[in-house]
């Protein structure tokens, strides 16, 4: 049995009633966790067989929706795994680093194609990093201090997770320079990413060791889940690019966050309109 979660900055009453009719729901309840920066409602019980109709209606209305098992409780979650670039944070770090070299458009175009799943991630990352050779390491600090911002709702989600004793894993195809600082800043349990090689304070255009790719992300999720003794339905994963698909599939709640069309289409859940705090409404 499912509940239908509807979220958006503003939700019209007549639209809620229409969605309840579509889903066969007899109850409409406002979700008031005190942590959401938007409106959220729970319609229950909901018939998941009509998901395509609900999806069409919500797309036209500008709402996020999710059919969530009625039994889902945040207290049962033990692990949240998240991507960094364009998921936990609003930017793609490598694109902003490239801007320091005056080649942002060139690198961003490769990033976009990779995230859409049109290019092999490892190969595209190697090519992009090579273009950064000779750049001062101080450019990374400039990106972190001046351009990096958390995704809306990220802090609310993480603070709530930590209050429940939930472990957090930040795993990124980006770079440790940023993940390590975010781990310390946000109190994340674990962080994994690629290491940029530097010599005499300058980037060499090389990555140290193996690249964190889609399979690595899925493997590390499973490794941590096993370590914690959790079931798949006790794990949430958040990501936006094709490199996240295997990780999202490995979690009980794989959520595409402001994601590329391919990812949105394949993920079990999606947040396109609201911030990461929208995850909390799933478990009301």
CSV table of C-alpha atoms in Angstrom, one decimal:
chain,number,residue,atom,x,y,z
A,1,UNK,CA,0.0,0.0,0.0
A,2,UNK,CA,1.3,3.5,-0.9
A,3,UNK,CA,0.9,7.1,0.0
A,4,UNK,CA,1.3,9.8,-2.7
A,5,UNK,CA,3.6,12.7,-1.7
A,6,UNK,CA,3.0,16.0,-3.5
A,7,UNK,CA,5.5,18.8,-3.1
A,8,UNK,CA,6.0,22.3,-4.6
A,9,UNK,CA,6.4,25.9,-3.4
A,10,UNK,CA,2.7,26.4,-3.8
A,11,UNK,CA,0.0,23.8,-4.3
A,12,UNK,CA,-3.6,24.7,-5.2
A,13,UNK,CA,-6.4,23.0,-3.3
A,14,UNK,CA,-8.3,22.0,-6.4
A,15,UNK,CA,-5.2,20.3,-7.8
A,16,UNK,CA,-4.8,18.3,-4.6
A,17,UNK,CA,-8.4,17.2,-4.9
A,18,UNK,CA,-7.9,16.2,-8.5
A,19,UNK,CA,-4.8,14.2,-7.6
A,20,UNK,CA,-6.6,12.4,-4.8
A,21,UNK,CA,-9.3,11.4,-7.3
A,22,UNK,CA,-6.7,10.2,-9.8
A,23,UNK,CA,-4.9,8.1,-7.1
A,24,UNK,CA,-8.0,6.9,-5.4
A,25,UNK,CA,-6.9,8.5,-2.2
A,26,UNK,CA,-9.5,9.2,0.6
A,27,UNK,CA,-7.3,11.4,2.8
A,28,UNK,CA,-5.3,14.6,2.1
A,29,UNK,CA,-3.0,15.6,4.9
A,30,UNK,CA,-0.6,18.5,5.0
A,31,UNK,CA,3.0,17.5,6.0
A,32,UNK,CA,4.2,20.0,8.6
A,33,UNK,CA,7.6,18.7,9.8
A,34,UNK,CA,8.8,22.3,10.5
A,35,UNK,CA,11.8,21.6,8.3
A,36,UNK,CA,10.4,22.0,4.8
A,37,UNK,CA,10.9,25.2,2.9
A,38,UNK,CA,7.9,24.5,0.7
A,39,UNK,CA,4.4,22.9,0.8
A,40,UNK,CA,4.0,19.2,1.0
A,41,UNK,CA,0.9,16.9,1.2
A,42,UNK,CA,0.3,13.2,1.8
A,43,UNK,CA,-2.6,11.6,-0.1
A,44,UNK,CA,-3.5,8.1,1.1
A,45,UNK,CA,-4.0,5.3,0.4
A,46,UNK,CA,-2.8,5.8,-3.2
A,47,UNK,CA,-3.0,3.4,-6.2
A,48,UNK,CA,0.5,3.3,-7.8
A,49,UNK,CA,-1.1,1.7,-11.0
A,50,UNK,CA,-2.1,5.2,-12.0
A,51,UNK,CA,1.4,6.7,-11.7
A,52,UNK,CA,1.6,7.7,-15.3
A,53,UNK,CA,-1.6,9.9,-15.0
A,54,UNK,CA,-0.3,11.4,-11.8
A,55,UNK,CA,3.1,12.1,-13.4
A,56,UNK,CA,1.5,13.9,-16.3
A,57,UNK,CA,-0.7,16.0,-14.1
A,58,UNK,CA,2.3,16.9,-11.8
A,59,UNK,CA,4.5,17.7,-14.7
A,60,UNK,CA,2.0,20.2,-16.1
A,61,UNK,CA,1.3,21.7,-12.6
A,62,UNK,CA,5.0,22.0,-11.6
A,63,UNK,CA,4.8,19.5,-8.7
A,64,UNK,CA,7.1,16.8,-7.4
A,65,UNK,CA,5.4,13.6,-6.6
A,66,UNK,CA,6.3,10.2,-5.1
A,67,UNK,CA,4.5,7.0,-4.5
A,68,UNK,CA,6.1,5.8,-1.2
A,69,UNK,CA,5.3,2.7,0.8
A,70,UNK,CA,2.9,3.5,3.7
A,71,UNK,CA,5.3,1.7,6.1
A,72,UNK,CA,8.3,4.0,5.2
A,73,UNK,CA,9.6,5.7,8.3
A,74,UNK,CA,12.7,7.9,8.6
A,75,UNK,CA,13.6,6.3,11.9
A,76,UNK,CA,14.2,3.0,9.9
A,77,UNK,CA,16.7,4.7,7.6
A,78,UNK,CA,20.4,3.9,8.5
A,79,UNK,CA,22.4,5.4,5.6
A,80,UNK,CA,22.2,8.3,3.2
A,81,UNK,CA,24.5,8.2,0.2
A,82,UNK,CA,24.9,11.2,-2.0
A,83,UNK,CA,26.7,12.6,-5.0
A,84,UNK,CA,28.4,15.9,-4.6
A,85,UNK,CA,28.3,18.0,-7.8
A,86,UNK,CA,24.8,19.3,-8.7
A,87,UNK,CA,23.4,17.2,-5.9
A,88,UNK,CA,24.7,18.2,-2.5
A,89,UNK,CA,26.1,21.4,-4.0
A,90,UNK,CA,24.7,23.6,-6.8
A,91,UNK,CA,27.8,23.6,-9.0
A,92,UNK,CA,30.0,21.2,-11.1
A,93,UNK,CA,33.4,21.9,-9.4
A,94,UNK,CA,35.4,20.8,-12.5
A,95,UNK,CA,33.5,23.3,-14.7
A,96,UNK,CA,34.3,26.1,-12.2
A,97,UNK,CA,37.9,25.1,-12.0
A,98,UNK,CA,38.1,25.2,-15.8
A,99,UNK,CA,36.8,28.7,-15.7
A,100,UNK,CA,40.1,29.7,-14.0
A,101,UNK,CA,41.8,28.4,-17.2
A,102,UNK,CA,39.4,30.3,-19.4
A,103,UNK,CA,38.0,27.0,-20.8
A,104,UNK,CA,34.8,26.6,-18.9
A,105,UNK,CA,32.6,26.3,-21.9
A,106,UNK,CA,34.8,23.5,-23.4
A,107,UNK,CA,34.9,21.5,-20.2
A,108,UNK,CA,31.2,22.1,-19.3
A,109,UNK,CA,30.1,20.7,-22.6
A,110,UNK,CA,32.0,17.5,-21.9
A,111,UNK,CA,30.6,17.4,-18.4
A,112,UNK,CA,27.1,17.8,-19.6
A,113,UNK,CA,27.4,15.0,-22.2
A,114,UNK,CA,29.0,12.7,-19.6
A,115,UNK,CA,26.2,13.3,-17.1
A,116,UNK,CA,23.6,12.6,-19.8
A,117,UNK,CA,25.3,9.2,-20.3
A,118,UNK,CA,26.6,10.0,-23.8
A,119,UNK,CA,30.2,9.7,-22.9
A,120,UNK,CA,32.2,7.2,-20.8
A,121,UNK,CA,32.6,8.9,-17.5
A,122,UNK,CA,36.2,7.8,-16.7
A,123,UNK,CA,37.4,8.7,-20.2
A,124,UNK,CA,35.7,12.1,-20.1
A,125,UNK,CA,37.0,12.9,-16.6
A,126,UNK,CA,40.5,12.0,-17.7
A,127,UNK,CA,40.2,14.4,-20.7
A,128,UNK,CA,38.7,17.2,-18.7
A,129,UNK,CA,41.4,17.0,-15.9
A,130,UNK,CA,44.2,17.0,-18.5
A,131,UNK,CA,42.9,20.4,-19.6
A,132,UNK,CA,43.6,21.7,-16.1
A,133,UNK,CA,47.4,21.1,-16.2
A,134,UNK,CA,49.4,24.0,-14.9
A,135,UNK,CA,46.6,25.6,-13.0
A,136,UNK,CA,47.6,26.8,-9.5
A,137,UNK,CA,46.1,24.7,-6.6
A,138,UNK,CA,44.9,28.0,-5.1
A,139,UNK,CA,42.2,28.0,-7.8
A,140,UNK,CA,40.5,25.1,-6.0
A,141,UNK,CA,40.3,27.2,-2.9
A,142,UNK,CA,38.8,30.1,-4.8
A,143,UNK,CA,36.1,27.7,-6.2
A,144,UNK,CA,35.3,26.4,-2.7
A,145,UNK,CA,35.2,29.7,-1.0
A,146,UNK,CA,33.6,31.9,-3.7
A,147,UNK,CA,31.4,29.6,-5.8
A,148,UNK,CA,30.4,26.5,-3.9
A,149,UNK,CA,27.0,26.6,-2.4
A,150,UNK,CA,24.9,23.9,-0.8
A,151,UNK,CA,21.8,22.7,-2.6
A,152,UNK,CA,18.6,24.2,-1.0
A,153,UNK,CA,17.3,21.8,1.7
A,154,UNK,CA,20.7,20.0,2.1
A,155,UNK,CA,21.4,21.2,5.6
A,156,UNK,CA,17.8,20.5,6.8
A,157,UNK,CA,18.1,16.9,5.4
A,158,UNK,CA,21.5,16.3,6.9
A,159,UNK,CA,20.7,17.8,10.3
A,160,UNK,CA,17.6,15.7,10.6
A,161,UNK,CA,19.6,12.6,9.5
A,162,UNK,CA,22.2,13.2,12.1
A,163,UNK,CA,19.6,13.7,14.8
A,164,UNK,CA,18.3,10.2,14.0
A,165,UNK,CA,21.8,8.7,14.1
A,166,UNK,CA,21.8,8.1,10.3
A,167,UNK,CA,25.2,7.6,8.7
A,168,UNK,CA,26.1,9.7,5.6
A,169,UNK,CA,28.4,8.9,2.7
A,170,UNK,CA,29.4,11.5,0.2
A,171,UNK,CA,30.8,9.8,-2.9
A,172,UNK,CA,31.8,11.8,-5.9
A,173,UNK,CA,33.3,11.6,-9.3
A,174,UNK,CA,34.7,15.0,-8.3
A,175,UNK,CA,37.6,15.7,-6.1
A,176,UNK,CA,38.7,15.1,-2.5
A,177,UNK,CA,39.7,18.8,-2.2
A,178,UNK,CA,36.0,19.6,-2.0
A,179,UNK,CA,34.6,16.4,-0.4
A,180,UNK,CA,37.0,16.5,2.5
A,181,UNK,CA,36.0,20.1,3.3
A,182,UNK,CA,32.3,19.4,3.0
A,183,UNK,CA,32.7,16.3,5.2
A,184,UNK,CA,34.3,18.4,8.0
A,185,UNK,CA,31.8,21.3,7.5
A,186,UNK,CA,28.7,19.1,7.5
A,187,UNK,CA,29.8,16.3,9.8
A,188,UNK,CA,29.4,13.6,7.2
A,189,UNK,CA,30.4,10.1,8.2
A,190,UNK,CA,32.5,9.2,5.2
A,191,UNK,CA,33.6,10.9,1.9
A,192,UNK,CA,35.2,9.3,-1.2
A,193,UNK,CA,36.3,11.1,-4.4
A,194,UNK,CA,39.1,11.4,-6.9
A,195,UNK,CA,42.5,12.8,-5.9
A,196,UNK,CA,43.9,15.5,-8.2
A,197,UNK,CA,47.7,15.3,-8.5
A,198,UNK,CA,49.7,18.4,-7.7
A,199,UNK,CA,53.4,19.2,-8.0
A,200,UNK,CA,54.9,22.4,-6.7
A,201,UNK,CA,51.4,23.8,-6.0
A,202,UNK,CA,50.1,23.2,-9.6
A,203,UNK,CA,47.8,20.7,-11.1
A,204,UNK,CA,49.5,18.2,-13.3
A,205,UNK,CA,46.4,17.3,-15.2
A,206,UNK,CA,46.5,13.8,-13.7
A,207,UNK,CA,44.3,11.8,-11.2
A,208,UNK,CA,46.1,9.8,-8.6
A,209,UNK,CA,44.8,6.1,-8.4
A,210,UNK,CA,41.7,4.7,-9.8
A,211,UNK,CA,38.7,6.8,-10.8
A,212,UNK,CA,35.5,6.9,-8.8
A,213,UNK,CA,33.0,5.8,-11.4
A,214,UNK,CA,29.5,4.5,-11.5
A,215,UNK,CA,30.5,1.0,-10.4
A,216,UNK,CA,32.6,2.4,-7.6
A,217,UNK,CA,29.7,4.4,-6.2
A,218,UNK,CA,27.4,1.3,-6.2
A,219,UNK,CA,30.1,-0.9,-4.7
A,220,UNK,CA,30.9,1.6,-1.9
A,221,UNK,CA,27.2,1.9,-1.1
A,222,UNK,CA,26.9,-1.8,-0.8
A,223,UNK,CA,30.1,-2.1,1.3
A,224,UNK,CA,28.9,0.5,3.8
A,225,UNK,CA,25.4,-1.0,3.9
A,226,UNK,CA,26.8,-4.4,4.7
A,227,UNK,CA,29.1,-2.9,7.3
A,228,UNK,CA,26.1,-1.3,9.0
A,229,UNK,CA,24.0,-4.4,8.7
A,230,UNK,CA,21.2,-2.6,6.8
A,231,UNK,CA,18.6,-3.8,4.4
A,232,UNK,CA,18.2,-2.1,1.0
A,233,UNK,CA,15.1,-0.3,2.1
A,234,UNK,CA,17.1,1.4,4.9
A,235,UNK,CA,19.2,3.2,2.4
A,236,UNK,CA,18.6,6.5,0.6
A,237,UNK,CA,20.8,7.5,-2.4
A,238,UNK,CA,20.8,10.9,-4.1
A,239,UNK,CA,22.3,11.8,-7.5
A,240,UNK,CA,21.8,13.7,-10.7
A,241,UNK,CA,23.9,12.1,-13.5
A,242,UNK,CA,24.3,8.9,-15.4
A,243,UNK,CA,27.3,8.2,-13.2
A,244,UNK,CA,24.8,7.8,-10.3
A,245,UNK,CA,22.4,5.3,-11.8
A,246,UNK,CA,24.0,2.2,-10.4
A,247,UNK,CA,24.2,3.8,-7.0
A,248,UNK,CA,20.5,4.8,-7.1
A,249,UNK,CA,19.5,1.3,-8.2
A,250,UNK,CA,21.3,-0.2,-5.2
A,251,UNK,CA,19.3,1.8,-2.7
A,252,UNK,CA,15.8,1.2,-1.4
A,253,UNK,CA,15.1,4.9,-2.1
A,254,UNK,CA,17.1,6.0,-5.1
A,255,UNK,CA,16.2,9.6,-5.7
A,256,UNK,CA,17.1,11.6,-8.9
A,257,UNK,CA,17.7,15.2,-7.8
A,258,UNK,CA,17.3,17.9,-10.4
A,259,UNK,CA,18.6,15.2,-12.7
A,260,UNK,CA,19.4,14.7,-16.3
A,261,UNK,CA,16.4,13.2,-18.3
A,262,UNK,CA,18.0,9.7,-18.5
A,263,UNK,CA,18.4,9.6,-14.7
A,264,UNK,CA,15.0,11.0,-14.0
A,265,UNK,CA,13.5,8.3,-16.2
A,266,UNK,CA,15.3,5.4,-14.7
A,267,UNK,CA,15.3,6.4,-11.0
A,268,UNK,CA,12.5,5.1,-8.7
A,269,UNK,CA,12.0,8.6,-7.3
A,270,UNK,CA,12.7,12.2,-8.4
A,271,UNK,CA,12.9,15.7,-7.0
A,272,UNK,CA,12.8,18.3,-9.7
A,273,UNK,CA,11.0,21.3,-8.1
A,274,UNK,CA,11.9,21.3,-4.4
A,275,UNK,CA,15.1,21.0,-2.5
A,276,UNK,CA,16.8,18.1,-0.8
A,277,UNK,CA,14.6,18.6,2.2
A,278,UNK,CA,11.8,17.1,0.0
A,279,UNK,CA,13.3,13.7,1.0
A,280,UNK,CA,12.0,14.2,4.5
A,281,UNK,CA,8.4,14.4,3.3
A,282,UNK,CA,8.6,10.9,2.0
A,283,UNK,CA,8.8,9.6,5.5
A,284,UNK,CA,6.0,11.6,7.2
